[in-house]
PDB file of C-alpha atoms in Angstrom:
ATOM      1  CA  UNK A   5     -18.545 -45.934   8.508  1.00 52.00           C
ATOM      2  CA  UNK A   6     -16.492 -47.146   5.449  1.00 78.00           C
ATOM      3  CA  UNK A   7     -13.070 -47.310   6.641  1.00 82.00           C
ATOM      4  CA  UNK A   8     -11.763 -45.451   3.472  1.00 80.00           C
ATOM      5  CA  UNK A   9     -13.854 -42.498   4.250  1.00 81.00           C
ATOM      6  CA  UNK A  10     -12.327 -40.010   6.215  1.00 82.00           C
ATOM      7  CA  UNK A  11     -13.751 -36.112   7.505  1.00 92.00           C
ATOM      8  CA  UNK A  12     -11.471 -34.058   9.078  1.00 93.00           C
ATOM      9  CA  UNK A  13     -11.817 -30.418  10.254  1.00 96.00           C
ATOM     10  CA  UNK A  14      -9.600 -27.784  11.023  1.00 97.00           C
ATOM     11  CA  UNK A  15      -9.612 -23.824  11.877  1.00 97.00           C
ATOM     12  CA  UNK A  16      -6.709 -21.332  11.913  1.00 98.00           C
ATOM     13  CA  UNK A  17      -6.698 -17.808  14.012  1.00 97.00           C
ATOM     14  CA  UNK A  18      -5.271 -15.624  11.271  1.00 97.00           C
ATOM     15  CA  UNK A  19      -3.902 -12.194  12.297  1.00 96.00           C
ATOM     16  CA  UNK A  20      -5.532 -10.618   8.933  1.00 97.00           C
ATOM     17  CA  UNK A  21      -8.973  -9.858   8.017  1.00 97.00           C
ATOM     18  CA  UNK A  22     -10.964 -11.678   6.653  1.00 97.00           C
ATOM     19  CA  UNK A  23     -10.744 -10.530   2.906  1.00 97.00           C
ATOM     20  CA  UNK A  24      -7.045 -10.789   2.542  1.00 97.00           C
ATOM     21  CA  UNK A  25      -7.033 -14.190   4.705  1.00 98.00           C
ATOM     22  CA  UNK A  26      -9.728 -15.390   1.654  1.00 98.00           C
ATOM     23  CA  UNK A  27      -7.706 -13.452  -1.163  1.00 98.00           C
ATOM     24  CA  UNK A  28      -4.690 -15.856  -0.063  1.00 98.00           C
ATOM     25  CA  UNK A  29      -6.465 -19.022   0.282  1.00 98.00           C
ATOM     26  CA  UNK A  30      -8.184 -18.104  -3.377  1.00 97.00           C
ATOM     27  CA  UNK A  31      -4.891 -18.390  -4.998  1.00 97.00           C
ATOM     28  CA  UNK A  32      -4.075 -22.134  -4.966  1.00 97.00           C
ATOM     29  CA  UNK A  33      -1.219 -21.718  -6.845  1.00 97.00           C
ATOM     30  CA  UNK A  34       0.666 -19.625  -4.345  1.00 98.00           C
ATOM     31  CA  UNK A  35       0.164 -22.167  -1.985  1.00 98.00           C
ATOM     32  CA  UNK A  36       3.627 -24.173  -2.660  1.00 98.00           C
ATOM     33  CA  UNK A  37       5.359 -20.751  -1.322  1.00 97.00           C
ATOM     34  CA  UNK A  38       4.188 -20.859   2.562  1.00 98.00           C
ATOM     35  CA  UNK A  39       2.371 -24.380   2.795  1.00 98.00           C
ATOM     36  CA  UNK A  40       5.410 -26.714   2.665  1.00 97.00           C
ATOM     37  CA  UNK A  41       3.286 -29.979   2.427  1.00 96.00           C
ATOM     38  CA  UNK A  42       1.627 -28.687  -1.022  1.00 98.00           C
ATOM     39  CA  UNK A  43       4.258 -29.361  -3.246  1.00 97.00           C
ATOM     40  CA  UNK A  44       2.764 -28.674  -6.311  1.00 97.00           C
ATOM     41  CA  UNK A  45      -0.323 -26.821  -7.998  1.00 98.00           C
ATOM     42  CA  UNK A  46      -0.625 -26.823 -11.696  1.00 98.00           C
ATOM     43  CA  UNK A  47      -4.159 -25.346 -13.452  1.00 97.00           C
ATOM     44  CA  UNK A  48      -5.359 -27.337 -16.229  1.00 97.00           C
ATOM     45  CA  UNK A  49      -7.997 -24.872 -16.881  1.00 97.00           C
ATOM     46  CA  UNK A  50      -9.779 -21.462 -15.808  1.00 95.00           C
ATOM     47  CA  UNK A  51     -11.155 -23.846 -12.913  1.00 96.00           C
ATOM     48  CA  UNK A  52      -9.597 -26.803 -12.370  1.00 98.00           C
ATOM     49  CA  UNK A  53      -5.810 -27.668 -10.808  1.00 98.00           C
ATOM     50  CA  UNK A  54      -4.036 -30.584 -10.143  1.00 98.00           C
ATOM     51  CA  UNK A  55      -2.384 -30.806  -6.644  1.00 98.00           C
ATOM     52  CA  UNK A  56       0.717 -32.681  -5.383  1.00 97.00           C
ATOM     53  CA  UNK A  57       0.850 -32.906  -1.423  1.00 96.00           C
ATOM     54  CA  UNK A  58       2.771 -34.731   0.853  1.00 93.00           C
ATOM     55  CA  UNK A  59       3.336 -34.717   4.512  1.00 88.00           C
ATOM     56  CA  UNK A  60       4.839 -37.130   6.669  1.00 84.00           C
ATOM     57  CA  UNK A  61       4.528 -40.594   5.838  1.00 79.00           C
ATOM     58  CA  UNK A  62       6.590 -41.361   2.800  1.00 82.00           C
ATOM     59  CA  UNK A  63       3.834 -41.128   0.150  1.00 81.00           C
ATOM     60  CA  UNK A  64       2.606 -38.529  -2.459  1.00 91.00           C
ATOM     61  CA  UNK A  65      -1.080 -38.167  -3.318  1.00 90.00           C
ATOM     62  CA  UNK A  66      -2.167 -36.567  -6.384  1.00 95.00           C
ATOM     63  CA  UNK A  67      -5.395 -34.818  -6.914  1.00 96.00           C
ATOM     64  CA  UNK A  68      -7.503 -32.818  -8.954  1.00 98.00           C
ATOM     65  CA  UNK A  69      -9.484 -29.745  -7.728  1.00 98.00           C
ATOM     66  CA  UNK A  70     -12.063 -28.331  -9.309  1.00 98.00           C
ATOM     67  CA  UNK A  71     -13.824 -25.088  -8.229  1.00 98.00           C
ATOM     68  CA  UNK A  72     -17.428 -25.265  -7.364  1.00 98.00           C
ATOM     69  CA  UNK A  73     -17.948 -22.653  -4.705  1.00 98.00           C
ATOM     70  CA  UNK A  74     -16.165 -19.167  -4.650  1.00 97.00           C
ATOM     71  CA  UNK A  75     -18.050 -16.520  -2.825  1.00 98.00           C
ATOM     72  CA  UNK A  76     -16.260 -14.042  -1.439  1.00 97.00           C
ATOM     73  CA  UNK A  77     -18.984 -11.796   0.264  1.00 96.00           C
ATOM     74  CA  UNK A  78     -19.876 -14.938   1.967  1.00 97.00           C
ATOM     75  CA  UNK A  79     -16.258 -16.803   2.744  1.00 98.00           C
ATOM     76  CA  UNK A  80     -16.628 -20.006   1.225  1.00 98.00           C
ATOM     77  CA  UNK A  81     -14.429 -21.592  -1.039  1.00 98.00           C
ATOM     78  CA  UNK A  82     -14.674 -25.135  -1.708  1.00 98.00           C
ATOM     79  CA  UNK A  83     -13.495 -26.971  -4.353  1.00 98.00           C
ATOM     80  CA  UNK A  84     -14.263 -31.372  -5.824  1.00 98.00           C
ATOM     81  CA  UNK A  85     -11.466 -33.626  -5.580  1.00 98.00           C
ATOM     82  CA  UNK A  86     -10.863 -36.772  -7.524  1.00 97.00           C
ATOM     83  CA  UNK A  87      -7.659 -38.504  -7.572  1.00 95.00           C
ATOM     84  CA  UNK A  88      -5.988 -40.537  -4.913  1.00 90.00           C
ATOM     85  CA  UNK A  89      -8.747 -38.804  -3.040  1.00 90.00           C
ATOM     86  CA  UNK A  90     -12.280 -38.337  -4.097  1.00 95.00           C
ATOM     87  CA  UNK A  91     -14.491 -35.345  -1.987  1.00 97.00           C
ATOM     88  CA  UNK A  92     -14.575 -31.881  -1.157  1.00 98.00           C
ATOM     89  CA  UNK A  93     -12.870 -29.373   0.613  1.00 98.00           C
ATOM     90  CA  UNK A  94     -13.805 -26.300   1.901  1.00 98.00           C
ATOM     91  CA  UNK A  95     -12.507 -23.249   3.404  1.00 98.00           C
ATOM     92  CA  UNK A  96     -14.989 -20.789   5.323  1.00 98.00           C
ATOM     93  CA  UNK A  97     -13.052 -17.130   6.181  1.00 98.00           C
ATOM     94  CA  UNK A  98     -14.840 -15.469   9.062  1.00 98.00           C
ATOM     95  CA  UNK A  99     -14.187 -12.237  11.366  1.00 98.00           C
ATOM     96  CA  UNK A 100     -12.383 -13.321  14.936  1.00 97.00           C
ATOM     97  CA  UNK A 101     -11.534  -9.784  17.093  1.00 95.00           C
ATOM     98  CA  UNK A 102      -9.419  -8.081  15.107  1.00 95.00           C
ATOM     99  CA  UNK A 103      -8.384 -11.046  12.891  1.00 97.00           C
ATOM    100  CA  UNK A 104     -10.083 -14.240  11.019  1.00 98.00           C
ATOM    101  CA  UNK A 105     -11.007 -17.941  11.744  1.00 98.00           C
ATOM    102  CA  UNK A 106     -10.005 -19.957   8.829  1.00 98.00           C
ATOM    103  CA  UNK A 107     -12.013 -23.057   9.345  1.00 98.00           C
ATOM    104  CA  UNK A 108     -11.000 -26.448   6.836  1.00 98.00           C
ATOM    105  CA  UNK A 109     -13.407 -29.097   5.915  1.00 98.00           C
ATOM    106  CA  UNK A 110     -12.902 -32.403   4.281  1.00 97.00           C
ATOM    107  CA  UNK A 111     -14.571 -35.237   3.322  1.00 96.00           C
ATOM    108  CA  UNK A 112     -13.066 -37.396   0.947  1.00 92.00           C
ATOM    109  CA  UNK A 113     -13.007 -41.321   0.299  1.00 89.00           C
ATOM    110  CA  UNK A 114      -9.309 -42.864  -0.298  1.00 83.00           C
ATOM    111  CA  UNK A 115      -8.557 -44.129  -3.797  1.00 80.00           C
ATOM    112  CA  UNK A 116      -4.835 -44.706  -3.681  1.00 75.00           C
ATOM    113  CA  UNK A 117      -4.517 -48.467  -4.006  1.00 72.00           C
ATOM    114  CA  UNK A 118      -1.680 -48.286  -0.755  1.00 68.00           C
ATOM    115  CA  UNK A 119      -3.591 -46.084   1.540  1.00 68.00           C
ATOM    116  CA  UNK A 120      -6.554 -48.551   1.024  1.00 67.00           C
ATOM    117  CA  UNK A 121      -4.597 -51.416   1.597  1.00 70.00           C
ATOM    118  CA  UNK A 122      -3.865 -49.975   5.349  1.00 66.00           C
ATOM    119  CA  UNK A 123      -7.145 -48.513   5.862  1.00 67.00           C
ATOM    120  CA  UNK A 124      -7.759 -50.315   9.067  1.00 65.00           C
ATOM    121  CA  UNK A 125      -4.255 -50.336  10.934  1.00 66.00           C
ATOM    122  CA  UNK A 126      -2.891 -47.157   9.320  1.00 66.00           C
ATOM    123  CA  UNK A 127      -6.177 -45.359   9.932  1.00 68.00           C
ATOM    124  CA  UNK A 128      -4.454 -43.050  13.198  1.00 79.00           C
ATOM    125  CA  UNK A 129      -1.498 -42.295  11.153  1.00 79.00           C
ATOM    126  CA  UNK A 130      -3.483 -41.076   8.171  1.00 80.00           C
ATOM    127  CA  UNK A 131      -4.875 -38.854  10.882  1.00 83.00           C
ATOM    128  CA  UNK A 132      -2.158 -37.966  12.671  1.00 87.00           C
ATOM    129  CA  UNK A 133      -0.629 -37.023   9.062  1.00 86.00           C
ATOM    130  CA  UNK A 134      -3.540 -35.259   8.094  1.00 88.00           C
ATOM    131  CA  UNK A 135      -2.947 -33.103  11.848  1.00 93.00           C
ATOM    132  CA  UNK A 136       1.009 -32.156  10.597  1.00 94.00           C
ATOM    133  CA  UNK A 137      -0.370 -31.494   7.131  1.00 94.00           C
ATOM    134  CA  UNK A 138      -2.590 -28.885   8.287  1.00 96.00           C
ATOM    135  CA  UNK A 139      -0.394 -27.495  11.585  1.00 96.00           C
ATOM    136  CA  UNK A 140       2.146 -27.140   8.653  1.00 97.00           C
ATOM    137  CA  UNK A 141      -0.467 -25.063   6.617  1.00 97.00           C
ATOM    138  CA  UNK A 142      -0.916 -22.894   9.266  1.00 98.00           C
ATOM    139  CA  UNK A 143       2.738 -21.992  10.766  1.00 97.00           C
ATOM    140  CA  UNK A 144       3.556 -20.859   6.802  1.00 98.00           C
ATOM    141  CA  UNK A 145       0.296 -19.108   6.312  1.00 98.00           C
ATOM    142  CA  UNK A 146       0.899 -16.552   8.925  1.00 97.00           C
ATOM    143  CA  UNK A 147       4.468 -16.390   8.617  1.00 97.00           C
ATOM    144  CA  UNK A 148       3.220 -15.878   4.576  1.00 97.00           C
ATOM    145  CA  UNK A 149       0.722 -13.364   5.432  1.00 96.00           C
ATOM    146  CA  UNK A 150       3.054 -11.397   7.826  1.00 93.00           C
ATOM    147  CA  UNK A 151       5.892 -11.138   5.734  1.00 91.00           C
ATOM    148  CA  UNK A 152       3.726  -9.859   2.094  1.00 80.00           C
TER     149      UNK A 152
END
């Protein structure tokens, strides 16, 4: 495997169903209010943002999304990333008892000339960043979706 390519998955229990777990995740832009790692989301068109996150370690990565799945009878939303990342991500939204499984996928190859520098020996803290990232995501999702 290249050691600048990274998948990671993810899924979140929500305590909503499954159409207003998707409505939130639809609506990038919110995500700044209850994921605290996203720092900023700014559309550049109908489909298309551009995505400051940071976590952790003491470095920003900036990326572009661009739509190029949103089906809503199905759960999937997954969007291209280029950037200091290069990829996809997804989110599928399916029914869990009375709530929703909000499961994450990612593959993306690093770009950011730092990152790629420590591929090899940073490699379990990119991971181990990646794991805060997305616990963050979580904890301020459902507080998010039980406060609104």
């Amino acid at each position: 495997m290249d050691r600048n390519h990274h998948r990671f998955r993810s899924t979140w229990a929500l305590p909503v169903p499954p159409a207003r777990a998707y409505a939130v995740l639809a609506r990038a832009e919110d995500y700044p209010r209850w994921w605290p790692q996203v720092r900023v989301v700014r559309w550049t068109d109908d489909t298309t943002a551009v995505l400051t996150v940071r976590s952790l370690l003491p470095y920003e990565m900036t990326l572009m999304a661009r739509e190029t799945r949103n089906e809503p009878g199905a759960g999937v939303l997954e969007v291209a990333l280029t950037g200091d990342l290069d990829g996809w991500a997804r989110w599928t939204v399916t029914p869990a008892g009375s709530g929703t499984l909000a499961r994450y996928d990612q593959a993306v190859e690093v770009n950011k000339p730092l990152l790629r520098r420590f591929a090899v020996p940073g490699r379990p803290l990119f991971r181990a960043n990646h794991r805060l990232m997305m616990r963050g995501g979580r904890r301020g999702l459902v507080a998010y979706l039980e406060a609104v």
